[in-house]
Backbone as a ProteinNet text record, in pm:
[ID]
protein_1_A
[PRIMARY]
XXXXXXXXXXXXXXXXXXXXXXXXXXXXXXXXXXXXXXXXXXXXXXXXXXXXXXXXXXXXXXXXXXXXXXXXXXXXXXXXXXXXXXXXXXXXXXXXXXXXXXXXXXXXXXXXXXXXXXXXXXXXXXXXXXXXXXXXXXXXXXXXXXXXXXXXXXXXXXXXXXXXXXXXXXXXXXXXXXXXXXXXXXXXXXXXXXXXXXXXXXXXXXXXXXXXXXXXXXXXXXXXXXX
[TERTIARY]
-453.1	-427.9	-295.6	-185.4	-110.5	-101.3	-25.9	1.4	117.3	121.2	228.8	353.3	474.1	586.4	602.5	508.9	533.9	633.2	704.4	865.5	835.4	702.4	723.3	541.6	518.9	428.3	272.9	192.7	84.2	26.7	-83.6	-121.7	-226.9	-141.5	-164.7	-321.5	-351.7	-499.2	-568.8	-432.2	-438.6	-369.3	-355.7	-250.5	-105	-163	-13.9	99.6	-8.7	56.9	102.5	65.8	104.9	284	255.8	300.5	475	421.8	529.6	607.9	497.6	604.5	677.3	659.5	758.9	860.7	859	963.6	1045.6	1028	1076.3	1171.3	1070.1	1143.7	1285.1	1291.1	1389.8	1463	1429.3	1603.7	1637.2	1571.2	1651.9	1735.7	1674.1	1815.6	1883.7	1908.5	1983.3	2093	2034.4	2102.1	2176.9	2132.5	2192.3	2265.1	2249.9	2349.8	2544.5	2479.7	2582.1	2668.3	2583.3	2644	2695	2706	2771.1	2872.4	2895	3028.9	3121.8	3058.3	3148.9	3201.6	3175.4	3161	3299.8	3261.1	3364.7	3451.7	3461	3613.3	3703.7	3600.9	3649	3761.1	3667.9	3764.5	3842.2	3818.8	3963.6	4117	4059	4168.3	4229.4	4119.1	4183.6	4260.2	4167	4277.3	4393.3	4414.8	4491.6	4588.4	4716.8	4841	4857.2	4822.6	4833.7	4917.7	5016.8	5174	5212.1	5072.3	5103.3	4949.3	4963.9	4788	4839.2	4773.6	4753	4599.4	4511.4	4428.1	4470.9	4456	4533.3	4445.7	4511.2	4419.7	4323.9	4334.9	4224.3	4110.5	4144.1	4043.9	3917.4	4036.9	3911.3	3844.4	3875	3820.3	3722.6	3731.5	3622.2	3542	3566.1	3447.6	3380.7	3436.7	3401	3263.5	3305.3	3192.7	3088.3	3125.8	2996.6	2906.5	2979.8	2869.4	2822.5	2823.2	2717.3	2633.9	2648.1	2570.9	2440.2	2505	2418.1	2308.1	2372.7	2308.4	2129.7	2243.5	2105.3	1995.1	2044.5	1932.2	1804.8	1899.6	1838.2	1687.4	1737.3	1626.1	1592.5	1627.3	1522.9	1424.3	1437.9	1333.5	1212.5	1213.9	1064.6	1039.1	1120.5	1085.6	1040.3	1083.7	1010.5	840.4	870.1	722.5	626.2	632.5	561.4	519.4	591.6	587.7	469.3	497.4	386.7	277.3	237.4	115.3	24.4	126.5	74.4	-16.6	60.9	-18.3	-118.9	-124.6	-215.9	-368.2	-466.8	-609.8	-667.1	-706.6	-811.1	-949.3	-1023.7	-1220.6	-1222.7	-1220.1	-1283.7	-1410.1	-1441.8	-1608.4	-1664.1	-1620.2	-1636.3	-1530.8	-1550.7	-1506.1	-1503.2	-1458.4	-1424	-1386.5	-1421.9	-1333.6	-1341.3	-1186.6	-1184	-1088.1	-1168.1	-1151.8	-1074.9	-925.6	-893	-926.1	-928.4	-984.7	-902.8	-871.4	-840.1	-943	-961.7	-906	-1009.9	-1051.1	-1193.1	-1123	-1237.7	-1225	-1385.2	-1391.2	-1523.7	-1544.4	-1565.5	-1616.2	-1727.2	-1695.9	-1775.1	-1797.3	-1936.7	-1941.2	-1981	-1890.9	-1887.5	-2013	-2029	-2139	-2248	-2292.6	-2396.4	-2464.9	-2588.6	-2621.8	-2609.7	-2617.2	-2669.5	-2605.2	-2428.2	-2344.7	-2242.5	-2275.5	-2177	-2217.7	-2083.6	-2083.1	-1905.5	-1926.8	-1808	-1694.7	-1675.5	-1622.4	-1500.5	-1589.5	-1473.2	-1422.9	-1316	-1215.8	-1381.4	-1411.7	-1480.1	-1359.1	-1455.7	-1388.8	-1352.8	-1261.4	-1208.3	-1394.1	-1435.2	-1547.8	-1675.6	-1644.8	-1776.9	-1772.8	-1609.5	-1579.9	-1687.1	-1721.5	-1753.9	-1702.3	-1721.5	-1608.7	-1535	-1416.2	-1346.9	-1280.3	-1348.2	-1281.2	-1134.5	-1104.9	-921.4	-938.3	-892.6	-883	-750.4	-828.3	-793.5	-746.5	-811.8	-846	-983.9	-1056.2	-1201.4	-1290.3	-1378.5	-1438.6	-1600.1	-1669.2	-1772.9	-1916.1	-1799.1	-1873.1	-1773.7	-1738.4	-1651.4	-1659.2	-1597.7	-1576.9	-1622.5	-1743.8	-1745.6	-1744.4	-1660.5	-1633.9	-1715.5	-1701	-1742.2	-1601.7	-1545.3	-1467	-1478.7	-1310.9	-1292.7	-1313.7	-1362.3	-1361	-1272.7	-1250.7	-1130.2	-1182.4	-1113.2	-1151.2	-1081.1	-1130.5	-1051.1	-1123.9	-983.9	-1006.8	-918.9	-1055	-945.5	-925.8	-828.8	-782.5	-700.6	-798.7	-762	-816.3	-770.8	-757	-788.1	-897.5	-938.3	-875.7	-772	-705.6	-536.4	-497.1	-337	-311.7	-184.7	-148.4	-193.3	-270.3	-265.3	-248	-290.8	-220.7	-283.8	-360.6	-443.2	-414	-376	-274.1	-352.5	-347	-402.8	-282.1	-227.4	-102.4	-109	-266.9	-320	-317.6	-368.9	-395	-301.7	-203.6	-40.7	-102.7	-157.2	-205	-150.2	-128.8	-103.9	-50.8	-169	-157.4	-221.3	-106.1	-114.4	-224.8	-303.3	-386.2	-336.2	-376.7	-316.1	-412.8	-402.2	-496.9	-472	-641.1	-585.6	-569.8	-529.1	-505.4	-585.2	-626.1	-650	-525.9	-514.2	-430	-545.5	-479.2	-570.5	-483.7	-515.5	-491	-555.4	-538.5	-670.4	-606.4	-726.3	-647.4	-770.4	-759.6	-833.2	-850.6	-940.3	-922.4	-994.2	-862.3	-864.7	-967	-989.2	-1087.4	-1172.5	-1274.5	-1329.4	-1324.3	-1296.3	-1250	-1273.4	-1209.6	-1207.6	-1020.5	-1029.9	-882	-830.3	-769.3	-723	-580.3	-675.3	-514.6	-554.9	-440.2	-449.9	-391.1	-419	-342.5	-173.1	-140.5	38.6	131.4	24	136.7	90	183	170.5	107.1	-17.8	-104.2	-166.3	-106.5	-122.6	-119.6	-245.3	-211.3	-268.7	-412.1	-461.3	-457.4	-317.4	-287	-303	-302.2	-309.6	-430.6	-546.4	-667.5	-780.2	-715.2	-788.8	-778.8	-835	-784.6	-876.3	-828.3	-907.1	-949.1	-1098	-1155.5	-1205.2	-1167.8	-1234.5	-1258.5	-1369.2	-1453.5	-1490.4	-1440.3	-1453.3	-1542.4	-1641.4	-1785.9	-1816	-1911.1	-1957.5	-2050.2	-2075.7	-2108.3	-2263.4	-2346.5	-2473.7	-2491.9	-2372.2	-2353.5	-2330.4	-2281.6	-2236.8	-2358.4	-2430.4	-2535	-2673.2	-2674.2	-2765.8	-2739.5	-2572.7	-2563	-2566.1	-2522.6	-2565.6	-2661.2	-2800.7	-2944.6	-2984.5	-2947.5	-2971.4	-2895.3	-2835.2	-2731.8	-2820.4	-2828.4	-2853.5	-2990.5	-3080.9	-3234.9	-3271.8
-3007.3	-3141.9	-3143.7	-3252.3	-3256	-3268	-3278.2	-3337.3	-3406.9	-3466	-3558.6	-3480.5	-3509.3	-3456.6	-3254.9	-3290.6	-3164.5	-3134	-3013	-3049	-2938.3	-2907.2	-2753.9	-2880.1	-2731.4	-2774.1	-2738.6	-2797.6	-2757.4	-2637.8	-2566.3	-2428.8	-2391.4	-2319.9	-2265.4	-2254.2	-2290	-2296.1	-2211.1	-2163.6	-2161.3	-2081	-1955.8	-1873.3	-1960.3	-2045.9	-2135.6	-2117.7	-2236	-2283.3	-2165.7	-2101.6	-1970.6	-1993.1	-1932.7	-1890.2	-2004.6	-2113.5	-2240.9	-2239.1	-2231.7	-2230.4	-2103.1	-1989.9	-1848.8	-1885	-1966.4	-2011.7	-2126.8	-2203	-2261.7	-2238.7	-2114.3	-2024.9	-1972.4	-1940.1	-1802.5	-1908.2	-2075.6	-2140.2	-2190.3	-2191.5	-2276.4	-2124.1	-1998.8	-1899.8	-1858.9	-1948	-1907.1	-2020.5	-2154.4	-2254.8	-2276.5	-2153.9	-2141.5	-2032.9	-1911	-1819.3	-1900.4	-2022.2	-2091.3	-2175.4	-2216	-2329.5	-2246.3	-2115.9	-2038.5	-2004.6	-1961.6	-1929	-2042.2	-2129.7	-2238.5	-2310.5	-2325.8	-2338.1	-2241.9	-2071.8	-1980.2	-2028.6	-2054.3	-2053.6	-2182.6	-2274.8	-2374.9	-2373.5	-2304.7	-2262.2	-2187.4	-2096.7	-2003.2	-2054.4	-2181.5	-2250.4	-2326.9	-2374.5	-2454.5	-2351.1	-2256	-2203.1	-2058.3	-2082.1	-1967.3	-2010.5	-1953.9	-1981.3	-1914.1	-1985.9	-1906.7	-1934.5	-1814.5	-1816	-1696.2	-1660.1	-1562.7	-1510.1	-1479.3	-1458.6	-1330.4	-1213	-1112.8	-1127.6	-1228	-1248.6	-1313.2	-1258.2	-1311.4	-1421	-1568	-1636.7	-1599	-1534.9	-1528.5	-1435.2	-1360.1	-1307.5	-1391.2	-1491.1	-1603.4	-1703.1	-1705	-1817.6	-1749.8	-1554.7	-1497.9	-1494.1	-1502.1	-1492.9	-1646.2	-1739.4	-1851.4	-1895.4	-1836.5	-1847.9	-1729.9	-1622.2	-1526.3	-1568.7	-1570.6	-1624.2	-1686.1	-1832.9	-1957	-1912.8	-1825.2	-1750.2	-1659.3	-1605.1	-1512.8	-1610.6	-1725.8	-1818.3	-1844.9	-1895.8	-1986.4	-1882.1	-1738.5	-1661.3	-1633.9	-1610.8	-1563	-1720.3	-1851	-1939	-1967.9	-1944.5	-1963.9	-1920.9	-1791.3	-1669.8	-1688.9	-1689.8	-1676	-1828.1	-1965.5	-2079	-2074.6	-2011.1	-1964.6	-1971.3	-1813.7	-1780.9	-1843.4	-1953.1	-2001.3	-2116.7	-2188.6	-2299.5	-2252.6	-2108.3	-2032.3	-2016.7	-2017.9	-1958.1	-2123.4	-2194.6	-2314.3	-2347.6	-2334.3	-2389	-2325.2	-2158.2	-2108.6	-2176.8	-2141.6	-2185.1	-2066.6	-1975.3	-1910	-1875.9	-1886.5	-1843.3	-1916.6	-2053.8	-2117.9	-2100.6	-2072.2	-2041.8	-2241.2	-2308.6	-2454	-2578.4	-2652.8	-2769.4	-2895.1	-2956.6	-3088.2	-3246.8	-3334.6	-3383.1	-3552.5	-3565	-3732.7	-3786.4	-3905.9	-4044.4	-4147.3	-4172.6	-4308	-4406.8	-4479.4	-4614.8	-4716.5	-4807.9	-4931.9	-4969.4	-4898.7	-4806.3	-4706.5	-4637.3	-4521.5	-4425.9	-4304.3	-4193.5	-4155.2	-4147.4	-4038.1	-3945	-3881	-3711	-3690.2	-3603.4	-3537.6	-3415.2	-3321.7	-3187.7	-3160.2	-3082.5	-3136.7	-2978.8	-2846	-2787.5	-2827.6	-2950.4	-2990.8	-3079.5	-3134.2	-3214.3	-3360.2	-3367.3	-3525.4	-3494	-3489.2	-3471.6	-3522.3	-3689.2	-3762.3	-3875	-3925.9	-3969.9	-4065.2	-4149.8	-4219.1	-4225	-4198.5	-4196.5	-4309.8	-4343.9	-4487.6	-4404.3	-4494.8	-4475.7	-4507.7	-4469.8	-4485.6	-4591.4	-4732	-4825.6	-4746.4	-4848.3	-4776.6	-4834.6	-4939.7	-4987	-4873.8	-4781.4	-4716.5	-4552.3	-4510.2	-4344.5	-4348.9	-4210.5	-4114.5	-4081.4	-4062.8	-3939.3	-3827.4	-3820.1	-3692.3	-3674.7	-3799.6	-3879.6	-3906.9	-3897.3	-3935.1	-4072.3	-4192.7	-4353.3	-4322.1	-4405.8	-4409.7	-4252.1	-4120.8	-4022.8	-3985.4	-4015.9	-3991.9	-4097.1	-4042	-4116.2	-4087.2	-4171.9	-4155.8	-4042.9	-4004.5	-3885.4	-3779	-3631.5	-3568.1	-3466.6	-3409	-3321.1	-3183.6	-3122	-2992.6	-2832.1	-2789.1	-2677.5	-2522.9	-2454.5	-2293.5	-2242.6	-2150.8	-2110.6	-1952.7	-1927.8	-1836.5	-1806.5	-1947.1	-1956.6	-2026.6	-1972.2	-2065.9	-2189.2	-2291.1	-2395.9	-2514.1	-2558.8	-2620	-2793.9	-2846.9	-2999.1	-3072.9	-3157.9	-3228.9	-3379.7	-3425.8	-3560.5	-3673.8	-3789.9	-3880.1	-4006	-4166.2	-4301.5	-4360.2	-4466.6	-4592.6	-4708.3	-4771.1	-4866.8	-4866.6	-4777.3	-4833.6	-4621.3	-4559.7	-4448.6	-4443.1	-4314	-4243.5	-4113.2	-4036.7	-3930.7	-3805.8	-3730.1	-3664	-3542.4	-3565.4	-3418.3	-3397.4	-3270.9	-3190.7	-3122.6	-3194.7	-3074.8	-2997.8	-2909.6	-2801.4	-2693.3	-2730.7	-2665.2	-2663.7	-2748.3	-2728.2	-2790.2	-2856.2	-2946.7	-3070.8	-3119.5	-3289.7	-3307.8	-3377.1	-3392.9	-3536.2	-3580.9	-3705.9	-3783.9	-3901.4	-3936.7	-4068.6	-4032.7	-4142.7	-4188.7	-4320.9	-4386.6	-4352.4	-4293.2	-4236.7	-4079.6	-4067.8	-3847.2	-3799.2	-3665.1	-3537.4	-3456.1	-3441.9	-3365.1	-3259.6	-3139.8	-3058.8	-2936.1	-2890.1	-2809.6	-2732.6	-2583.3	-2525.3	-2489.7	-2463.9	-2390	-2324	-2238.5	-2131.2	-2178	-2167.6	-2223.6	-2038.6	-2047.2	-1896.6	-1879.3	-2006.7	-1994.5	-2138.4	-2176.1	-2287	-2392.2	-2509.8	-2589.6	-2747.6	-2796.8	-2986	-2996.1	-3063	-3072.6	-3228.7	-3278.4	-3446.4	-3420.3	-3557.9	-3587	-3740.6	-3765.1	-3937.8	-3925.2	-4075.6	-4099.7	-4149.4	-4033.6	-4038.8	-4093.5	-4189.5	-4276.6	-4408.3	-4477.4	-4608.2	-4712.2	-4743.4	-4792.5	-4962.2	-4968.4	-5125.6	-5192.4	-5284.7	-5347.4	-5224.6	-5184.5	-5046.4	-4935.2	-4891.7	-4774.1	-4654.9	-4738.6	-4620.8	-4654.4	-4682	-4701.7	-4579.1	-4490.1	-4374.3	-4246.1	-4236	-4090.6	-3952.2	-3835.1	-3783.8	-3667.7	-3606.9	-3525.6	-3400.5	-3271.3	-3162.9	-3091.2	-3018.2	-2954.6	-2768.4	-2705.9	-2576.2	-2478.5	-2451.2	-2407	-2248.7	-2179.7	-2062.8	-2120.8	-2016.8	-2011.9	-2084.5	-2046.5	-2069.7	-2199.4	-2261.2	-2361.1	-2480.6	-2412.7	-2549	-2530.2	-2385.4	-2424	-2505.6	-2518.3	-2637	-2716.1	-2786.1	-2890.8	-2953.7	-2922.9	-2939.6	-2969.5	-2883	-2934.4	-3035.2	-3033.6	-3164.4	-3294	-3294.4	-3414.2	-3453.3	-3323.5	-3361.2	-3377.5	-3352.2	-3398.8	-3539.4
-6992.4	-7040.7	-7115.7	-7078.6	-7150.9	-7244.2	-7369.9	-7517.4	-7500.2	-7633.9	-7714.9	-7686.9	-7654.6	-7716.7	-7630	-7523.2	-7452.4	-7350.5	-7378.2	-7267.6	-7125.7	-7160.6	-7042.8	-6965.1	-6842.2	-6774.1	-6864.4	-6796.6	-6859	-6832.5	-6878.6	-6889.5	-6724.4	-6663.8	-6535.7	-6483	-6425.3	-6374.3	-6243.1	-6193.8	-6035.3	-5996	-5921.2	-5900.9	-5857.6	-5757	-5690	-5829.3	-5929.7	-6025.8	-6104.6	-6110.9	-6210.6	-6101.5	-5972.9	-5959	-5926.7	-5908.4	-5956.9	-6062.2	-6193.3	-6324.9	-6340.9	-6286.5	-6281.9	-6174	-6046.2	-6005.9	-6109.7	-6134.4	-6216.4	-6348.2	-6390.2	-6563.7	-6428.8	-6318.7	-6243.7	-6225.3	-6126	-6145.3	-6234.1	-6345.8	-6477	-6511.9	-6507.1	-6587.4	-6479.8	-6347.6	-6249.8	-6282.7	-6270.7	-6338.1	-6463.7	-6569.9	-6657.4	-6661.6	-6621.3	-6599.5	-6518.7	-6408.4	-6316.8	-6475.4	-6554.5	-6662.3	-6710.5	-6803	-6875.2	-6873.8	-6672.5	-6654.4	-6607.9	-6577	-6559.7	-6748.9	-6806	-6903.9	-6992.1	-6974.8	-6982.3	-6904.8	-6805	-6731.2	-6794.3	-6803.9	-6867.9	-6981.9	-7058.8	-7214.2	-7195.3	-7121.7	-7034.1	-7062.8	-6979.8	-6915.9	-7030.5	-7066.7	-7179.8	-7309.1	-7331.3	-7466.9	-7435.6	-7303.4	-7253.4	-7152.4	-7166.6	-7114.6	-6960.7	-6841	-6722.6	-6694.8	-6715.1	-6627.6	-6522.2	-6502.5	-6411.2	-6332.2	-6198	-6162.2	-6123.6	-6104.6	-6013.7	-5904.1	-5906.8	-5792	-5686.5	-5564.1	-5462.3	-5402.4	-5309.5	-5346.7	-5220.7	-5098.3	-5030.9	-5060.9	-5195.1	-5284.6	-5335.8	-5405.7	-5476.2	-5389.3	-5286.1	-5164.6	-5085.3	-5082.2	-5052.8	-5157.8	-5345.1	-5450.9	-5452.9	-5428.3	-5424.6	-5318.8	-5225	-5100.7	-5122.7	-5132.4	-5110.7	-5253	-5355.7	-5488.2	-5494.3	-5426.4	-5423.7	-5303.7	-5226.7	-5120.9	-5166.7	-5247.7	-5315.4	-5422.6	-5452	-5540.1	-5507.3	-5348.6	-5270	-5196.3	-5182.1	-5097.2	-5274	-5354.6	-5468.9	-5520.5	-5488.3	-5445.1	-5379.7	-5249.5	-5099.1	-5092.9	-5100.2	-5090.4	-5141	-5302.9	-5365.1	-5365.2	-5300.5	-5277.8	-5144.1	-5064.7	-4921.3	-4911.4	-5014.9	-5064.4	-5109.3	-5168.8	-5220.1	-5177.3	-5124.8	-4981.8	-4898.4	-4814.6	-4711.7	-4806.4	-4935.9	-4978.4	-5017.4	-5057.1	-5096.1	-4946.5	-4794.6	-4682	-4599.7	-4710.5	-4620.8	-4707.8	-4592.4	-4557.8	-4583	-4626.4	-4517.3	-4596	-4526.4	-4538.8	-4713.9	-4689.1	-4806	-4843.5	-4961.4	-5032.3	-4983.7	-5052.4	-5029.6	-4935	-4896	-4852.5	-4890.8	-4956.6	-5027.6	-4926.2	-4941.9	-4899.2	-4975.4	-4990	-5071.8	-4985.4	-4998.1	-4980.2	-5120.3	-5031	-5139.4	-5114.5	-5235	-5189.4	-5287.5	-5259.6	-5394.9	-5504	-5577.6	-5685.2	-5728.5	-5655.7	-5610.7	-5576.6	-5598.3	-5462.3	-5466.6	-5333.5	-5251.2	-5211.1	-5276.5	-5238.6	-5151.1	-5045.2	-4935.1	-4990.7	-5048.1	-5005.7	-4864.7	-4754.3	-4636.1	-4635.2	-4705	-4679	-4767.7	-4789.6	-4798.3	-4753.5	-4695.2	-4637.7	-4681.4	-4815.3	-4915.8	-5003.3	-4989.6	-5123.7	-5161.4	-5120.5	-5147.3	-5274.8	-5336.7	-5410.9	-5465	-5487.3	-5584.1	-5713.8	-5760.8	-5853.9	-5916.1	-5987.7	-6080.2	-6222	-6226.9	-6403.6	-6531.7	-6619.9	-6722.2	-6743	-6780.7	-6867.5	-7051.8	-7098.3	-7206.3	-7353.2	-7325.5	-7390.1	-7370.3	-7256.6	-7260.1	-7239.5	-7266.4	-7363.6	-7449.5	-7428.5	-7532.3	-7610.2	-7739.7	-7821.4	-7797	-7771.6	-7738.2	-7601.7	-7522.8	-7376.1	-7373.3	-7227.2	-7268.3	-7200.8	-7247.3	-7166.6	-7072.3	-6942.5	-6845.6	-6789.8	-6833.1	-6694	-6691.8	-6750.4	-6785.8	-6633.1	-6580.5	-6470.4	-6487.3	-6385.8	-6378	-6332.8	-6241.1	-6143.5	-6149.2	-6219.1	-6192	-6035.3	-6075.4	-5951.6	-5999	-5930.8	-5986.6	-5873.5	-5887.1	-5815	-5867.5	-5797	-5872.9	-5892.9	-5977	-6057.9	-5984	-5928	-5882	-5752.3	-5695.7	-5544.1	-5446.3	-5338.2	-5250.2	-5213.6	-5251.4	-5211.9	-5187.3	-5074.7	-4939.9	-4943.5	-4959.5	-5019.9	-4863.5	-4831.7	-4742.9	-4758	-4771.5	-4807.3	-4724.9	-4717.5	-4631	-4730.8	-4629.1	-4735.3	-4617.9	-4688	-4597.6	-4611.9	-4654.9	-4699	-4686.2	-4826.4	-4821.1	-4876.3	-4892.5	-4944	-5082.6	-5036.7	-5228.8	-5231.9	-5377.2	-5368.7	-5452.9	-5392.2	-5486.6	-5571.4	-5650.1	-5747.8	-5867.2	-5913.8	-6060.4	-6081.5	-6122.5	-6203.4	-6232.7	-6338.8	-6402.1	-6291.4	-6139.2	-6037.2	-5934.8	-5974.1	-5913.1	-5727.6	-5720.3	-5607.5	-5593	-5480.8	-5457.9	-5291.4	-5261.3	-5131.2	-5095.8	-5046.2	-4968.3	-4893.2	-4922.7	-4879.1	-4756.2	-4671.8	-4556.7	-4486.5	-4412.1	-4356.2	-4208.6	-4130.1	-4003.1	-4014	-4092.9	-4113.4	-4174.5	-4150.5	-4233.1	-4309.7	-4431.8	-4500.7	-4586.3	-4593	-4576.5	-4724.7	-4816.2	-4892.7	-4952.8	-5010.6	-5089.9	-5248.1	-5322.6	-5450.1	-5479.8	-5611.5	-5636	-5805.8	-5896.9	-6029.1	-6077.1	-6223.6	-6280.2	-6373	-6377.4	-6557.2	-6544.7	-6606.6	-6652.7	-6750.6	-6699.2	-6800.8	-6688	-6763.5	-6698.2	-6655.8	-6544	-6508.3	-6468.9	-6572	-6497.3	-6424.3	-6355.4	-6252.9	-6225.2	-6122.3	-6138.6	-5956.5	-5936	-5821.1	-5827.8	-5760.2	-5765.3	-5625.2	-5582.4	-5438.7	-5512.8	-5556.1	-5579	-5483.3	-5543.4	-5435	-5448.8	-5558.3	-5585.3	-5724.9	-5761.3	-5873	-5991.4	-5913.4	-6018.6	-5971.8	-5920.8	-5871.8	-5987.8	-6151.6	-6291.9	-6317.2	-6245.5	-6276.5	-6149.4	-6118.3	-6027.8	-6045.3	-6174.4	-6214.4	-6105.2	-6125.7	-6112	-6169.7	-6177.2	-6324.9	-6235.9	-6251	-6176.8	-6283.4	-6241.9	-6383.2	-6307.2	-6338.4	-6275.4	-6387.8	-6312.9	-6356.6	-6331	-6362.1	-6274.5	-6181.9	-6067.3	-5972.2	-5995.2	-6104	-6125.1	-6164.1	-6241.3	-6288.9	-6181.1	-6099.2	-5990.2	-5883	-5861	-5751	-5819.8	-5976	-6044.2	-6034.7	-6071.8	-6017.4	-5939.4	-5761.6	-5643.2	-5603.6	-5659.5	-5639.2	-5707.8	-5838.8	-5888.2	-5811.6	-5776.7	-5753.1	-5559.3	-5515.3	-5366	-5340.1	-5457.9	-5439	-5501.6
[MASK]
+++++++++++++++++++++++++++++++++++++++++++++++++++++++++++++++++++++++++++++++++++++++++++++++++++++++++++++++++++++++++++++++++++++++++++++++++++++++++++++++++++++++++++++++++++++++++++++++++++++++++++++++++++++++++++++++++++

C-alpha cells in the first residue's frame, strides 16, 4: 500500500516486481552515471581554455558511437529479461479469471465448479475501521501464497485494466479477447489496485483487493464460499 509523500515504488510482492524495481535502481545509476559526465564536460568547457586538442577527431566520433552502444546493450538485456519472464506461463497451481464491467469485476475460479462471484467498490458510508475509501470492495480476491498463479482477463462492455502494482501486474481487459498473465505472491498480506484504462464516468470507482493467504487458509475459504 502506498503512503503520503512516497517517491519510490511500493514494497515488492512478487518476484517480477522484485525483479522490476532492481531494473529500475540499474537505469537510474546508468542515467546518472550519463548526467555526471555530461555535466563534467560541461564545466570543462566552461572553466578551461581549449586552444589546443591532441584527440583526433575520428577518435571521438568512434568514442561517441561505441559509448551510447555500450549504453543501450547494458539496458536491453536485463530489460529483455524481464519482458520474457513477465510472459512466461507455466504449470499454474490456480486459474483466475476477471471480468470488467462498468464499474465491477467478476471473478471465475475456473478450477472450481461454483466459484463465481462479483465484486463492487465498498461505499465510503459503509468502511470499516482501518479500510482505505475507494480501494476497499466487497468480495476480495483470495489466492494461496506462494503459488503460480494464472489470471486471465477479459471485458464485457468498454476497456479496462487490471493492475496490482504490489505484484508488478497489469493486463489489459478487452472486449472479445483473452489476455492472459501469471504472478507468484512472496508473503501474505492484502494487495490494492484499481482499474487503469479509463473506462468512463466511474472508471476510479473499480478497485481491486487481492488478499494472499496460506494454502489452508484459502482451501477454507473456497469451501465455504462454493457450498
Amino acid at each position: 500500500m502506498a503512503n503520503h509523500s512516497q517517491f519510490g515504488f511500493q514494497d515488492a510482492s512478487s518476484p517480477i516486481m522484485e525483479e522490476l524495481v532492481e531494473f529500475h535502481d540499474h537505469a537510474l545509476m546508468v542515467a546518472l552515471a550519463i548526467c555526471s559526465l555530461v555535466l563534467y564536460l560541461l564545466t570543462l568547457m566552461l572553466m578551461e581554455k581549449l586552444s589546443s586538442t591532441t584527440v583526433d577527431a575520428q577518435e571521438i566520433e568512434l568514442i561517441w558511437t561505441i559509448l551510447p552502444a555500450i549504453v543501450l546493450i547494458l539496458l536491453a538485456l536485463p530489460s529483455l529479461q524481464i519482458l520474457y519472464m513477465m510472459d512466461e506461463v507455466d504449470e499454474p497451481d490456480l486459474t483466475l479469471k476477471a471480468i470488467g464491467h462498468q464499474w465491477y469485476w467478476t471473478y471465475e475460479y475456473t478450477d472450481f465448479k461454483d466459484l463465481t462471484f462479483d465484486s463492487y467498490m465498498t461505499p465510503t458510508t459503509e468502511l470499516s475501521p482501518g479500510h482505505f475509501r475507494l480501494l476497499e470492495v466487497d468480495h476480495r480476491v483470495v489466492i494461496p501464497m506462494e503459488s503460480p498463479i494464472r489470471i486471465i482477463v477479459t471485458a464485457s462492455d468498454v476497456l479496462h485494466s487490471w493492475a496490482i502494482p504490489a505484484l508488478g501486474v497489469k493486463t489489459d481487459a478487452i472486449p472479445g479477447r483473452l489476455n492472459q498473465t501469471s504472478f507468484i505472491t512472496t508473503r501474505p498480506g492484502i494487495f490494492y489496485g484499481q482499474c487503469s484504462e479509463i473506462c468512463g464516468a466511474n472508471h476510479s470507482y473499480m478497485p481491486i483487493v487481492v488478499e494472499s493467504t496460506p494454502l489452508t487458509h484459502f482451501e477454507h475459504w473456497s469451501s465455504i464460499l462454493s457450498s
